[in-house]
PDB file of C-alpha atoms in Angstrom:
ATOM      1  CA  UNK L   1      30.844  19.569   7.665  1.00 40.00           C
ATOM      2  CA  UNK L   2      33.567  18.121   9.060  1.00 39.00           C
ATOM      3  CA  UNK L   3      32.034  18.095  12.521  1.00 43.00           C
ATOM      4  CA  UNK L   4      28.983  17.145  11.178  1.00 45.00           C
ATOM      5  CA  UNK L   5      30.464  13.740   9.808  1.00 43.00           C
ATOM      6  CA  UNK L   6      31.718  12.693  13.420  1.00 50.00           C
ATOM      7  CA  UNK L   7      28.742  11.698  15.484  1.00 57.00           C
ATOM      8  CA  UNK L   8      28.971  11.001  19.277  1.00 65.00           C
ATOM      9  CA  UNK L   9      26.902   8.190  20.821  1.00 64.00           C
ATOM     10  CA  UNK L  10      25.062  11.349  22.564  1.00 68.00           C
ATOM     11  CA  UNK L  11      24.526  12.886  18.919  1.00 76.00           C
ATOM     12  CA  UNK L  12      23.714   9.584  17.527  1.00 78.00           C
ATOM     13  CA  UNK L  13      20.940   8.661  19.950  1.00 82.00           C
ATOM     14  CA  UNK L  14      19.707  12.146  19.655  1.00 82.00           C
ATOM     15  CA  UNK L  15      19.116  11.473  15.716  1.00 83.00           C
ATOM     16  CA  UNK L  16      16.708   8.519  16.322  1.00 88.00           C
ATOM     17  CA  UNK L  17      12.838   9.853  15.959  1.00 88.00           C
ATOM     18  CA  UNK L  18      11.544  10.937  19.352  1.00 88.00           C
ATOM     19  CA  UNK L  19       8.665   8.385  18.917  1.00 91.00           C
ATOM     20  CA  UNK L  20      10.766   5.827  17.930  1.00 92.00           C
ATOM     21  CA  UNK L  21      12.483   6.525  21.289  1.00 91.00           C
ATOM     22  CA  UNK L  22       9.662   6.373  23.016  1.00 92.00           C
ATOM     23  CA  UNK L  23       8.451   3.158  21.432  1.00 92.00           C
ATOM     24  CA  UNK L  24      11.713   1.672  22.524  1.00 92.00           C
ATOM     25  CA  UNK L  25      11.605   2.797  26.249  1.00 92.00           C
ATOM     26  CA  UNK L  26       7.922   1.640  26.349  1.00 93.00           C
ATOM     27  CA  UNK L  27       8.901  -1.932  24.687  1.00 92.00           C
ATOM     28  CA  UNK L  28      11.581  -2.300  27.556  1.00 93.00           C
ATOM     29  CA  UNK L  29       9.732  -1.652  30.552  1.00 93.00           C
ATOM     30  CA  UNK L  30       6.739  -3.960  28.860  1.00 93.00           C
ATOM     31  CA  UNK L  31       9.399  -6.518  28.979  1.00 91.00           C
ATOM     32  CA  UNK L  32      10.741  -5.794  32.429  1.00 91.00           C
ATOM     33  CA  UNK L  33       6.554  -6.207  33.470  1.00 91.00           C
ATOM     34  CA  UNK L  34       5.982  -9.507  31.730  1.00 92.00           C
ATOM     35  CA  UNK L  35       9.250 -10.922  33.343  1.00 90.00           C
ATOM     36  CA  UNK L  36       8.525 -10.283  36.693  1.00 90.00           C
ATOM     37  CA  UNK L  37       4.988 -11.380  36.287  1.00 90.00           C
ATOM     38  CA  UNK L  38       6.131 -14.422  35.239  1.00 90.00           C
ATOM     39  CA  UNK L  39       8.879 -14.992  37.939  1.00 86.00           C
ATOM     40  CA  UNK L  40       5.960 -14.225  40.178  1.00 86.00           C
ATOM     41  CA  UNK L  41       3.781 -17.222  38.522  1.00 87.00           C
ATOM     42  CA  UNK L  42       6.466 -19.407  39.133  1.00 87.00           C
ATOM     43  CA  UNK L  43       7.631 -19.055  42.462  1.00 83.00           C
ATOM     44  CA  UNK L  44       3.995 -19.237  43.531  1.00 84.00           C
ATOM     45  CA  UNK L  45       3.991 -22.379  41.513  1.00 84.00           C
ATOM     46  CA  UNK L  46       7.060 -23.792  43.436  1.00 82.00           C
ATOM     47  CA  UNK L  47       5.033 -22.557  47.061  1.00 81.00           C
ATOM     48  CA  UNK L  48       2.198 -24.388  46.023  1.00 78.00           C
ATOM     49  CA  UNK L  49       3.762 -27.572  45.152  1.00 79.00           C
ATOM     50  CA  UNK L  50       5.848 -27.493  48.609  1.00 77.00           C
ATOM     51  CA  UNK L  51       2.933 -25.672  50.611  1.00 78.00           C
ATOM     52  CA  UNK L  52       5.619 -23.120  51.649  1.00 78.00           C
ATOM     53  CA  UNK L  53       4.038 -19.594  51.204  1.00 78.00           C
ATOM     54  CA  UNK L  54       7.412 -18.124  51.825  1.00 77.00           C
ATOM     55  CA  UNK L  55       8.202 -18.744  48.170  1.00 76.00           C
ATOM     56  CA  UNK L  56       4.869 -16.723  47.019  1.00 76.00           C
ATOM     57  CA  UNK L  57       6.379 -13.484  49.258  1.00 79.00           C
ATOM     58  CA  UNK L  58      10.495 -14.253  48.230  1.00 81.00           C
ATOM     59  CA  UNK L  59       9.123 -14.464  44.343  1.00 78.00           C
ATOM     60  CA  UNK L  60       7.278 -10.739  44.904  1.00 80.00           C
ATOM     61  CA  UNK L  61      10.353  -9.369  46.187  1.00 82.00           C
ATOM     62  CA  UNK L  62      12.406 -10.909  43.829  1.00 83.00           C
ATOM     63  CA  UNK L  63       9.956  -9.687  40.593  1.00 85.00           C
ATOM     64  CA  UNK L  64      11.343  -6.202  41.265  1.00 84.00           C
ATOM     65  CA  UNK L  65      14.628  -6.969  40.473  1.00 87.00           C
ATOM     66  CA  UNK L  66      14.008  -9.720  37.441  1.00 88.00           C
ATOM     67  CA  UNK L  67      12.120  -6.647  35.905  1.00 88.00           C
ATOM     68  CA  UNK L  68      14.620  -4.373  36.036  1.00 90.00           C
ATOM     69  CA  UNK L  69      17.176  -6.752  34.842  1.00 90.00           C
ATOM     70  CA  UNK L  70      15.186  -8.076  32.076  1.00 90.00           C
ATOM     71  CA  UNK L  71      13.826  -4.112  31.253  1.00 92.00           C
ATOM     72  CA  UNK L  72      18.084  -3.293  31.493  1.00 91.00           C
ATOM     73  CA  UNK L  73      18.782  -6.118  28.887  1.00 90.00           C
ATOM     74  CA  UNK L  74      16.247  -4.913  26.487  1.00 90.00           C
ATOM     75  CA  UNK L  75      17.011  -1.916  26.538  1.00 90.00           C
ATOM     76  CA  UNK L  76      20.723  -2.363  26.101  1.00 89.00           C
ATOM     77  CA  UNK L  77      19.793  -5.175  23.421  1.00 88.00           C
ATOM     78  CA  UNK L  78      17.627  -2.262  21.229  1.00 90.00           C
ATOM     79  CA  UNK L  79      19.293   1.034  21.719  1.00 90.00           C
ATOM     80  CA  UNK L  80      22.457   0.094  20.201  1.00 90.00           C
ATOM     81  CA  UNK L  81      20.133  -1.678  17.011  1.00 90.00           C
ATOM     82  CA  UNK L  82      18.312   1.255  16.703  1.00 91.00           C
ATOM     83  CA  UNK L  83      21.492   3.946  16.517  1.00 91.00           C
ATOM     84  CA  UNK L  84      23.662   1.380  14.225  1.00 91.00           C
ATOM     85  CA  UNK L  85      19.988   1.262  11.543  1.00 91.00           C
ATOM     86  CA  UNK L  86      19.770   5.690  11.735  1.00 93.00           C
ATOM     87  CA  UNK L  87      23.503   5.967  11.313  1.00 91.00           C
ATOM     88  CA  UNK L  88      23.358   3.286   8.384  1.00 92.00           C
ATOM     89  CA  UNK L  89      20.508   5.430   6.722  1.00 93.00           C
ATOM     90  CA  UNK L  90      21.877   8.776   7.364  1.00 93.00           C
ATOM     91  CA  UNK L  91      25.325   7.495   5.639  1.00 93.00           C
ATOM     92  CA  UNK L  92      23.714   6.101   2.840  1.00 94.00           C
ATOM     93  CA  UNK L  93      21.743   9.778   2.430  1.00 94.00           C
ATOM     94  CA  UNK L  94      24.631  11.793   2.225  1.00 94.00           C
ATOM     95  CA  UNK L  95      26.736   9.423  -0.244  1.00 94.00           C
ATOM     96  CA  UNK L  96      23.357   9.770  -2.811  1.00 95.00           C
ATOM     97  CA  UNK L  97      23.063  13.270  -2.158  1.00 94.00           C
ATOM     98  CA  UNK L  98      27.153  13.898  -2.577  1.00 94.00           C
ATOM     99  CA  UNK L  99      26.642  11.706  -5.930  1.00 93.00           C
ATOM    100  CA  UNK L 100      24.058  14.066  -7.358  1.00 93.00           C
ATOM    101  CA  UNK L 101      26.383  16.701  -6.285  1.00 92.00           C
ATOM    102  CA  UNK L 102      24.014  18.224  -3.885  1.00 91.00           C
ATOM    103  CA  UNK L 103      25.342  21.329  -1.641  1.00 85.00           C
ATOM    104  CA  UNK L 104      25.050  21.406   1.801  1.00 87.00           C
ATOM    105  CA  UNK L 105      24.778  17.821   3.362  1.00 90.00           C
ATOM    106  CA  UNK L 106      23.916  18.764   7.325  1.00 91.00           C
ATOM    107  CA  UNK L 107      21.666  16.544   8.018  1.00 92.00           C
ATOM    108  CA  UNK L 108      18.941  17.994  10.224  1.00 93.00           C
ATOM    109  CA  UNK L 109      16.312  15.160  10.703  1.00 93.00           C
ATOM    110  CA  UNK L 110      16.161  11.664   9.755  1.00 94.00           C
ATOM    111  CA  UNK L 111      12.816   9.598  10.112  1.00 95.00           C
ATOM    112  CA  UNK L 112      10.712   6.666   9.151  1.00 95.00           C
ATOM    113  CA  UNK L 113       7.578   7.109   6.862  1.00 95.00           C
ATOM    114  CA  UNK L 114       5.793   5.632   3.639  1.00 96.00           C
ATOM    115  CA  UNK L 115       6.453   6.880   0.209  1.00 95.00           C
ATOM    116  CA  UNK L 116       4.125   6.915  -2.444  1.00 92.00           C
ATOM    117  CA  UNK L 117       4.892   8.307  -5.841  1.00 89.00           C
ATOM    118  CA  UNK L 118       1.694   9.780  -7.884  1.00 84.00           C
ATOM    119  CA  UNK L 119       1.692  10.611 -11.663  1.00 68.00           C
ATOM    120  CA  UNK L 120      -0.234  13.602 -13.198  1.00 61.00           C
ATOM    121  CA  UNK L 121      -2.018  11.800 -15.762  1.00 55.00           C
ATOM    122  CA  UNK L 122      -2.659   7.679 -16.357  1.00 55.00           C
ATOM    123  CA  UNK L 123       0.387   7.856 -19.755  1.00 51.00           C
ATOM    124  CA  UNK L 124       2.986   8.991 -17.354  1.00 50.00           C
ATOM    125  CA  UNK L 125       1.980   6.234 -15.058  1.00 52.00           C
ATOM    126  CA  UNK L 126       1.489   3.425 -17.834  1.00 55.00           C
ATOM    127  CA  UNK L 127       5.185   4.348 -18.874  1.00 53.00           C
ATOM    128  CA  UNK L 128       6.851   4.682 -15.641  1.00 54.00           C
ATOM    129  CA  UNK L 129       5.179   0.747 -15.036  1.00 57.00           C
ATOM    130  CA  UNK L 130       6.442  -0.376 -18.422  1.00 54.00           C
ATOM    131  CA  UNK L 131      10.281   0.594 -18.113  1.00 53.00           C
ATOM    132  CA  UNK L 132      10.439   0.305 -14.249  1.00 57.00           C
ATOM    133  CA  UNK L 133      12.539  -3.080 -13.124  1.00 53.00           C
ATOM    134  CA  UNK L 134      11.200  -5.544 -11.259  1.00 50.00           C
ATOM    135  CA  UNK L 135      12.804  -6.031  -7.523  1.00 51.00           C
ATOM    136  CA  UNK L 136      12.353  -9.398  -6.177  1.00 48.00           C
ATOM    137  CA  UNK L 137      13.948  -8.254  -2.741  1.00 47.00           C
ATOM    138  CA  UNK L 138      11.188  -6.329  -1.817  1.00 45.00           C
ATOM    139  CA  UNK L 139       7.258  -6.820  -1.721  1.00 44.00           C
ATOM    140  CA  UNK L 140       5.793  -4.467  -4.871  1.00 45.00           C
ATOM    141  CA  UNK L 141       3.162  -2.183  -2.977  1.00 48.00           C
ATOM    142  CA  UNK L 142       2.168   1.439  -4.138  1.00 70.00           C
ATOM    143  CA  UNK L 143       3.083   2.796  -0.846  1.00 82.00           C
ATOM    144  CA  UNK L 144       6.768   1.555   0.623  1.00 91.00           C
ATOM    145  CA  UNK L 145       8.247   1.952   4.192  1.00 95.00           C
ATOM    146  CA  UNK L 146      10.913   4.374   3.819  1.00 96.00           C
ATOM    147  CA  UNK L 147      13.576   5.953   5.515  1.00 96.00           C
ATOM    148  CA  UNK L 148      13.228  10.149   4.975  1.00 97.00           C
ATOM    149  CA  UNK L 149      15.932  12.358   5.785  1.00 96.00           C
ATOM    150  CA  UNK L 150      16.028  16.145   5.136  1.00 96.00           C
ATOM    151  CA  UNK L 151      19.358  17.471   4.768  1.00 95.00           C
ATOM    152  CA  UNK L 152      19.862  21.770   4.176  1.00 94.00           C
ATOM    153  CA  UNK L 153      20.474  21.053   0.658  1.00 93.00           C
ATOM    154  CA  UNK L 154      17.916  18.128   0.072  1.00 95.00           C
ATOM    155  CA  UNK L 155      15.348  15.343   0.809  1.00 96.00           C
ATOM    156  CA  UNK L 156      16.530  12.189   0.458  1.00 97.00           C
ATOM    157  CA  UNK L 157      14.348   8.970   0.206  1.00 97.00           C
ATOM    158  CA  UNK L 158      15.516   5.677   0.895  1.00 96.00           C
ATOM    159  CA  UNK L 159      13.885   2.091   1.181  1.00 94.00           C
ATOM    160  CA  UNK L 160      15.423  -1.256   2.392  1.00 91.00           C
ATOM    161  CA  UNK L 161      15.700  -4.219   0.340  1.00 87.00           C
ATOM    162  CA  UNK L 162      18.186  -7.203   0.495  1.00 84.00           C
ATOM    163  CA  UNK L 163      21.760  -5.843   0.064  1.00 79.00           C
ATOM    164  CA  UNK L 164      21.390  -2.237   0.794  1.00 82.00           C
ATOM    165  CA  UNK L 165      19.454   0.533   0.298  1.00 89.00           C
ATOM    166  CA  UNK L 166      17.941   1.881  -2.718  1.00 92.00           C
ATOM    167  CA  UNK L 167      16.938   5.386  -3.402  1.00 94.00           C
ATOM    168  CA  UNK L 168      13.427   5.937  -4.295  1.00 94.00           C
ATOM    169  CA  UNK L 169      13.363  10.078  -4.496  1.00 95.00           C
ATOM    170  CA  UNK L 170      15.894  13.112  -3.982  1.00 95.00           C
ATOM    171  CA  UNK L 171      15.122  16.842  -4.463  1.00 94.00           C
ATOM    172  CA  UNK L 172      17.185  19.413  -4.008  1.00 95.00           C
ATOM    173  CA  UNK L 173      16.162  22.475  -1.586  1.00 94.00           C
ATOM    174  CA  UNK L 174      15.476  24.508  -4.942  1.00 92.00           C
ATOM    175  CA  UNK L 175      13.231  27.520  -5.390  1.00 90.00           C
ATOM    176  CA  UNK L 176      11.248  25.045  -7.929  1.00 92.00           C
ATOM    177  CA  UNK L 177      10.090  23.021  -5.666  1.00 92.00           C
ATOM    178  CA  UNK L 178       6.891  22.996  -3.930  1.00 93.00           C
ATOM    179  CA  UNK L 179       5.659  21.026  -0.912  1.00 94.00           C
ATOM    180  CA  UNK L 180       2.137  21.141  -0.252  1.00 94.00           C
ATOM    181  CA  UNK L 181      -0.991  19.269   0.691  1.00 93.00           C
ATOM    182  CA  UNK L 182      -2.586  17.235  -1.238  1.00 91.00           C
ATOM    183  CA  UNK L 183      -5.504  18.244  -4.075  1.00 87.00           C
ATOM    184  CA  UNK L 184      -8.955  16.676  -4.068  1.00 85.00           C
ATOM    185  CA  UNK L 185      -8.380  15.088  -6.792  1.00 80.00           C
ATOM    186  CA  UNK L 186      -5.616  12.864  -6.147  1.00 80.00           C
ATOM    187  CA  UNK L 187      -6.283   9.464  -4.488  1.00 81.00           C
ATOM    188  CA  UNK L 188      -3.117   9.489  -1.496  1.00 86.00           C
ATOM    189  CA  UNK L 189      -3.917  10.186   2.039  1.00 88.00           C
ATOM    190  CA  UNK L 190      -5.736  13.570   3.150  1.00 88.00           C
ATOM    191  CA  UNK L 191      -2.823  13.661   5.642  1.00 91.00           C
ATOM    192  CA  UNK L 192      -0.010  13.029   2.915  1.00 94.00           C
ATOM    193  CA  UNK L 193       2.503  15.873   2.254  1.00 94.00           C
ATOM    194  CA  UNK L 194       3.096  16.160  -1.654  1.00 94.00           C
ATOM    195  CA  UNK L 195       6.273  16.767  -2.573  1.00 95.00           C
ATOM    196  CA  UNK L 196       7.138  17.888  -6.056  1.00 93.00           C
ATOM    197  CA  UNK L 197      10.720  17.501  -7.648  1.00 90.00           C
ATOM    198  CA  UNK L 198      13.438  19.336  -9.237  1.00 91.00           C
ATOM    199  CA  UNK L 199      16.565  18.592 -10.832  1.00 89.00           C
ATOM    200  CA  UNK L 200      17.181  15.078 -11.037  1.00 90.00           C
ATOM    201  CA  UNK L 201      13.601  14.191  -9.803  1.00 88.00           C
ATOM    202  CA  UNK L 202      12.118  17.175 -12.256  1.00 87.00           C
ATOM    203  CA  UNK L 203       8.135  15.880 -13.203  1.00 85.00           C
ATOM    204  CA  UNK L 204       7.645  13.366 -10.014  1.00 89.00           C
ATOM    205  CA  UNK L 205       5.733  13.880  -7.341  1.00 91.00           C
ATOM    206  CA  UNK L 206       6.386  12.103  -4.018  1.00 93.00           C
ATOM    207  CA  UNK L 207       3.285  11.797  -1.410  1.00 94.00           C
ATOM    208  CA  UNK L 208       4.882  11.552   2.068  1.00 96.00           C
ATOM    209  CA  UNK L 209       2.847  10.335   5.201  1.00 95.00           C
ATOM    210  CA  UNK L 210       4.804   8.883   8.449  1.00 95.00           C
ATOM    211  CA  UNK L 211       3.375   6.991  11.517  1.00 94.00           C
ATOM    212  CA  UNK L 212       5.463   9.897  14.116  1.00 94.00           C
ATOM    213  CA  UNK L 213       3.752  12.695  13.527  1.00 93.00           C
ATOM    214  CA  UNK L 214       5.969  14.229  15.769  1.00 93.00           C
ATOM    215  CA  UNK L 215       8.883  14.127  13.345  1.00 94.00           C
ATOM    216  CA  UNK L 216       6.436  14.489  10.227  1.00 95.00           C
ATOM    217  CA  UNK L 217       5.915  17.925  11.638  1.00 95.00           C
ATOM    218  CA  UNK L 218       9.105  18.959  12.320  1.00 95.00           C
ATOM    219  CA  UNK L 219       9.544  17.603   8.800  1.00 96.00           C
ATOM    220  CA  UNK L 220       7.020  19.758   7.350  1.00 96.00           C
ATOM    221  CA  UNK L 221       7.951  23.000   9.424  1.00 96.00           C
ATOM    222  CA  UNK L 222      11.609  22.885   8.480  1.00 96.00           C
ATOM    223  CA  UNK L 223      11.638  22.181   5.031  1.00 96.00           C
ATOM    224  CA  UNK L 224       8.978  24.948   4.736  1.00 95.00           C
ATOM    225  CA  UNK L 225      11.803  26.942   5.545  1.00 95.00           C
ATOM    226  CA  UNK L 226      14.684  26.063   3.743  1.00 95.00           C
ATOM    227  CA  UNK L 227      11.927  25.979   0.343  1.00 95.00           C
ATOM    228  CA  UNK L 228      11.272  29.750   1.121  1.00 94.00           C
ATOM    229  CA  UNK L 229      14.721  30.399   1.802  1.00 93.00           C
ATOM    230  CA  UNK L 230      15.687  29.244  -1.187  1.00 92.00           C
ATOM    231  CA  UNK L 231      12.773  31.201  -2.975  1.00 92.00           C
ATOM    232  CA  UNK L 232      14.368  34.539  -1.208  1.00 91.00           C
ATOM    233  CA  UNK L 233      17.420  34.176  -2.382  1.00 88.00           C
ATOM    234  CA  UNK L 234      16.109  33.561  -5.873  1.00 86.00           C
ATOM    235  CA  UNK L 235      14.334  36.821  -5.715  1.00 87.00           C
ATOM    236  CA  UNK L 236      16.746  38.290  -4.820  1.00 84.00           C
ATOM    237  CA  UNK L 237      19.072  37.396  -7.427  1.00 80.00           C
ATOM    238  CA  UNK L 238      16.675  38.043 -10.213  1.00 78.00           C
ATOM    239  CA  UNK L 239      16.571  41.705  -8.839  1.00 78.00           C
ATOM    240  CA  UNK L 240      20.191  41.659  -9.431  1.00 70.00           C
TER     241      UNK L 240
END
């Protein structure tokens, strides 16, 4: 664990969402285009105002290097934004997780997603509405951008709001509880993953969905293992 808590910059890059990667290397070279578009623009402006086509063919030339540079500063500008926001999560993951005295706090993915939490009948609902607080820092939706992050020993769920973070859901990696898709009857999306609690989240239900479905499979394949893992070794205990 001990190596676990010391990230490299390698590491740390590594933990951002491959997607989210991949958004940030397409959002640089976009930039890197649109600048040397425009430096074209305007040294053909400038050639036409002094009737000198050199500056047309010095501004193409030139709109190779202004992209790069401008691609180079955006990128530089977003990595480092992007690593400081996963590291923030993941820290804020482990300290809930170590609070509810949850074993095992490797974290093996981290991710962006929407949370949704669904009730199994309207009373449980009416009376989660009446005692839940209102929070003026963030916009009240049934379905909040979240930060998701599956550890060996639980799923944590995190959203932002002014100040911090706040934890919406956290479930062990218990033998009790059960991931699955969801039932015809409940109104979340077809492509949701349902995620029922134990232990300190015993009785909710969590409906997961994420914009990289990269990571929302990787999500779904691993923490189909550690669930029948955990289900093994509870069989195997009762046989004791």
């Amino acid at each position: 664990m001990a190596t676990d808590a010391v990230l490299s910059v390698k590491n740390a890059w590594n933990s951002v969402a491959l997607e989210e990667r991949l958004e940030l290397v397409s959002k640089a070279k976009a930039q890197g285009v649109v600048a040397s578009i425009c430096f074209v623009l305007m040294a053909g402006s400038i050639g036409y105002g002094f009737d000198k086509i050199e500056f047309l063919f010095g501004g193409l030339l030139s709109s190779l290097f202004v992209g790069q540079l401008f691609s180079f500063y955006s990128w530089r500008s977003n990595k480092p934004e992007a690593i400081l926001k996963y590291l923030a999560a993941r820290s804020v993951a482990r300290r809930y997780a170590y609070g509810y005295r949850l074993p095992d706090l490797d974290v093996i993915l981290i991710f962006r997603g929407q949370y949704e939490q669904i009730f199994s009948d309207q009373e449980l609902e009416q009376l989660y509405e009446s005692t839940k607080t209102v929070d003026f820092s963030t916009k009240q939706t049934t379905q909040k951008p979240v930060w998701i992050c599956l550890m060996r020993g639980a799923v944590v769920i995190l959203s932002e709001r002014r100040g911090g973070a706040k934890l919406e859901f956290i479930c062990p990696v218990m033998a009790e509880a059960e991931l699955r898709k969801p039932k015809p009857d409940e109104d979340v999306d077809p492509n949701a993953l349902i995620l029922e609690g134990c232990g300190p989240t015993k009785g909710r239900i969590a409906a997961i969905t994420s914009q990289y479905p990269g990571a929302f499979y990787v999500f779904e394949r691993q923490l189909d293992r550690l669930l029948e893992e955990a289900r093994r070794k509870m069989t195997a205990l009762e046989r004791i």
